Short mmCIF file of C-alpha atoms in Angstrom, two decimals:
data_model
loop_
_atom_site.label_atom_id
_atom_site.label_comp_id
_atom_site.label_asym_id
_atom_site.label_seq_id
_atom_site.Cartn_x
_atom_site.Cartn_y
_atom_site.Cartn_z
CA UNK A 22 52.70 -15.73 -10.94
CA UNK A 23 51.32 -15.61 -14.07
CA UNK A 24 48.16 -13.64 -15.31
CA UNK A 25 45.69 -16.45 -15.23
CA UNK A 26 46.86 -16.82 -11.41
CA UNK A 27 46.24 -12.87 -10.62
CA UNK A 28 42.80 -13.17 -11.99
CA UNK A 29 42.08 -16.56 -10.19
CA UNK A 30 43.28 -14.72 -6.97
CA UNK A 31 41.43 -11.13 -7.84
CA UNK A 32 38.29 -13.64 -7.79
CA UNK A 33 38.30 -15.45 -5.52
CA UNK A 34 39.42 -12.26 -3.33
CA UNK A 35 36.42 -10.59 -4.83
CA UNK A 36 33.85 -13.41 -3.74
CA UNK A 37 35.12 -13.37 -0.05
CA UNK A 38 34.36 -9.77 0.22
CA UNK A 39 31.13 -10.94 -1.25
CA UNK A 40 30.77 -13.70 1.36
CA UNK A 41 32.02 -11.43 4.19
CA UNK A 42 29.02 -8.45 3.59
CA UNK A 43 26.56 -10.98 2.79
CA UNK A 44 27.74 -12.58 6.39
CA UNK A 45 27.85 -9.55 7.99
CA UNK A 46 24.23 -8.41 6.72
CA UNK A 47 22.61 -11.99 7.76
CA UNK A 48 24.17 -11.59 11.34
CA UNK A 49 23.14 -7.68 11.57
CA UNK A 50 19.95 -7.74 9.98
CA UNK A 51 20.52 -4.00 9.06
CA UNK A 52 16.47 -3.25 8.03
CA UNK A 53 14.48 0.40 8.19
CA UNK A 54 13.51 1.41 11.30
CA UNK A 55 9.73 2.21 11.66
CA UNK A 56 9.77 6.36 12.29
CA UNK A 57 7.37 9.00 11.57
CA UNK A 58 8.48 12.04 9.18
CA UNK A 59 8.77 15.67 10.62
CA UNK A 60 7.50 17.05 7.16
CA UNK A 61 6.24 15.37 4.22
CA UNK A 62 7.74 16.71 0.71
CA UNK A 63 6.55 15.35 -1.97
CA UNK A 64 8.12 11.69 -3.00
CA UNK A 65 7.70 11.31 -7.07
CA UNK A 66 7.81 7.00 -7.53
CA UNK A 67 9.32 6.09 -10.74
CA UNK A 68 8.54 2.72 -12.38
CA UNK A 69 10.33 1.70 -15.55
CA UNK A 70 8.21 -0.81 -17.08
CA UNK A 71 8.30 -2.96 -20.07
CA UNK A 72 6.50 -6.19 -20.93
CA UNK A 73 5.30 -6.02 -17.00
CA UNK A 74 1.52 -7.09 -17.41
CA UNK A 75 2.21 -9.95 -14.34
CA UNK A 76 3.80 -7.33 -11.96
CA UNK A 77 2.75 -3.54 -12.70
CA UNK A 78 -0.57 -3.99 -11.16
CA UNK A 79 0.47 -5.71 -7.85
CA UNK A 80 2.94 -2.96 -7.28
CA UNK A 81 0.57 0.03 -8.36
CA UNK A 82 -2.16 -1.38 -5.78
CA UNK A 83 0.22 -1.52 -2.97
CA UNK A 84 1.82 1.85 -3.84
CA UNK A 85 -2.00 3.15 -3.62
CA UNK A 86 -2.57 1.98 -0.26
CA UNK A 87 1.04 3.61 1.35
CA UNK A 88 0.23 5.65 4.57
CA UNK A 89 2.32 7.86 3.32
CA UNK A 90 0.18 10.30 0.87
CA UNK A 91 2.14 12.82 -0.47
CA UNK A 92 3.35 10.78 -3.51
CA UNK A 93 3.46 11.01 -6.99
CA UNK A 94 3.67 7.49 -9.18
CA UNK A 95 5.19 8.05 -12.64
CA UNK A 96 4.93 4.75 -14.76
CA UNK A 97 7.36 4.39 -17.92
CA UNK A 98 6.09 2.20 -20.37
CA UNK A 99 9.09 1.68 -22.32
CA UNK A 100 6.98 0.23 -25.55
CA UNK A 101 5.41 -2.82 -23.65
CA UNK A 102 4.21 -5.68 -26.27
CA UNK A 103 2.06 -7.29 -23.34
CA UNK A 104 -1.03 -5.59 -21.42
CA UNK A 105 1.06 -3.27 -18.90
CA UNK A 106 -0.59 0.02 -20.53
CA UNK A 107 -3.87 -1.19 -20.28
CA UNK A 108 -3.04 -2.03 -16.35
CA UNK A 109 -1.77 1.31 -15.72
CA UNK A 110 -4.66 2.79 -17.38
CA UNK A 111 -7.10 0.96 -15.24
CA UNK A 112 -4.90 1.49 -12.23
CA UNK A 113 -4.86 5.57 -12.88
CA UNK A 114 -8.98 4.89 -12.68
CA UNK A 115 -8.60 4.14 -9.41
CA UNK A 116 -5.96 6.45 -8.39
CA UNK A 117 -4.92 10.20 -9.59
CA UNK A 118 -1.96 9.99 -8.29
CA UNK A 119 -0.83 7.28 -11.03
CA UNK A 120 0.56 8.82 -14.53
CA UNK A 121 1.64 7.34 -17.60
CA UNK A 122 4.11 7.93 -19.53
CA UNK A 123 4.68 6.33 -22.98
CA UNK A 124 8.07 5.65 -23.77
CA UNK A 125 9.41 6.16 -27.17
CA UNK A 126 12.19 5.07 -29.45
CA UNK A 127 15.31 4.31 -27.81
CA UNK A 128 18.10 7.35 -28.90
CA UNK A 129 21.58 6.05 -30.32
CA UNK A 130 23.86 5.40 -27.30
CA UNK A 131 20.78 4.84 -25.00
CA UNK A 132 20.23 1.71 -23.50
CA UNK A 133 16.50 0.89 -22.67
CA UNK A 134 15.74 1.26 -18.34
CA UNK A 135 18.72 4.04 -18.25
CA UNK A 136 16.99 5.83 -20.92
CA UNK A 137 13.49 5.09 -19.46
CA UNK A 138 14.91 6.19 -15.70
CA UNK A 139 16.23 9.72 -17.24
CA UNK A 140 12.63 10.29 -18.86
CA UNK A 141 10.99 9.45 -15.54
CA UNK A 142 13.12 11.58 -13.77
CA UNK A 143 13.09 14.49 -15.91
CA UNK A 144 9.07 14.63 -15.55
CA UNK A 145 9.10 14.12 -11.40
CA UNK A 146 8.35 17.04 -9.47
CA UNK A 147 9.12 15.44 -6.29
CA UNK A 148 11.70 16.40 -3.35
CA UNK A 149 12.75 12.68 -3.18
CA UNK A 150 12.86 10.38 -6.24
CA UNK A 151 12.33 6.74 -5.47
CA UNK A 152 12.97 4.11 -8.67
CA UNK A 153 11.31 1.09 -8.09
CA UNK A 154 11.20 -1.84 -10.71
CA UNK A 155 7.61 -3.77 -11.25
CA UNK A 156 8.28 -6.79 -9.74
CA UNK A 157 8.68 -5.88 -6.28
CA UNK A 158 6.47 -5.48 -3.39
CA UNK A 159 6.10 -2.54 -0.50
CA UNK A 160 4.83 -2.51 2.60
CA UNK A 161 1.98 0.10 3.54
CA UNK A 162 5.10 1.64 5.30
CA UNK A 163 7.70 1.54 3.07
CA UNK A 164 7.84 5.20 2.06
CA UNK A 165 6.91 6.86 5.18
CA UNK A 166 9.67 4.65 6.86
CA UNK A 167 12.56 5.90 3.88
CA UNK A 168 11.82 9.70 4.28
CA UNK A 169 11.52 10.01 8.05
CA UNK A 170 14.68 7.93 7.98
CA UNK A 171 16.19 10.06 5.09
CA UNK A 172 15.26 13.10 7.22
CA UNK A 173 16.73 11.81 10.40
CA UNK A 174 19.88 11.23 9.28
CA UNK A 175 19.83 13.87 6.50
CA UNK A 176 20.65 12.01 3.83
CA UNK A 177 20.30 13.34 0.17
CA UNK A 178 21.21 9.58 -1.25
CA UNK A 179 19.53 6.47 0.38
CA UNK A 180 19.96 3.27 -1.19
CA UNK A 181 17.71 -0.13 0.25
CA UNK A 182 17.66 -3.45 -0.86
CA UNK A 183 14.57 -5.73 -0.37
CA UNK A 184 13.98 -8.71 1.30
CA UNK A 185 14.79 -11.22 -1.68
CA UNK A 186 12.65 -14.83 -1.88
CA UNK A 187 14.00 -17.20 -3.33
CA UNK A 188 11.96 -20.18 -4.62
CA UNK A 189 15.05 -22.76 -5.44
CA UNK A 190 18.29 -23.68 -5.25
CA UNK A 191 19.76 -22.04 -8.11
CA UNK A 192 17.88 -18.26 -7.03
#
């Protein structure tokens, strides 16, 4: 075999794993139980955010209305061109638990949402940190849901995926 055939087969290998978990998470349907937490630590919710003026205020409204209260929301605004400091600002109005953090500069050897995710997480105070990007949407139980589950199964690293819509063929 030659080396375009060992990639060809490392690919195609690599897309029926792929296939396989995607099968196996369709037919299992592996989602977050609904559970109640025995304590409630504080959760710090970090946003990177840059040019998010369509999204950042959807999310910050449903983050507001989360059963789960002990939270603090930490916004990055990693040098938005658009309106998304303005929404936050208006957003923080509304609720205290909303800060803003301007970003700055990038460093040499930074790249920009790793560099804005280590400034977020070097200001949380929080037991559990919980990255979220702007464009996606929680329910009202989303968090409570995550740390009772977190605590159940003590877990220090929890990973979830959301539900994804797509709109067409090629998403």
């Amino acid at each position: 075999m030659t080396i375009p055939d060992y990639i060809t087969l490392f690919l195609l290998s690599f897309a029926a794993l792929r296939l396989f978990v995607a099968m196996v998470n369709l037919i299992t349907q592996p989602f977050l139980p609904s559970a109640k937490p025995v304590s409630f630590p504080l959760v710090s919710v970090l946003i990177p955010a840059r040019n998010e003026e369509n999204n950042i205020g959807n999310l910050l409204s449903l983050l507001s209305k989360q059963t789960y209260l002990n939270l603090e929301i930490l916004v990055y605004n990693d040098l938005s061109t658009d309106n998304t400091a303005k929404i936050i600002r208006q957003k923080q109005t509304e609720d205290s638990r909303i800060s803003l953090i301007e970003g700055v500069t990038l460093p040499l050897g930074w790249l920009g949402k790793n560099h804005a995710c280590h400034n977020l997480s070097q200001r949380a105070t929080g037991r559990y940190l919980l990255f979220l990007d702007a464009d996606v949407k929680v329910s009202p139980l989303f968090i409570e849901n995550a740390v009772a589950y977190m605590q159940k199964n003590q877990l220090s690293l929890l990973t979830l995926f959301p539900r994804q819509r797509t709109l067409s063929l090629g998403e």
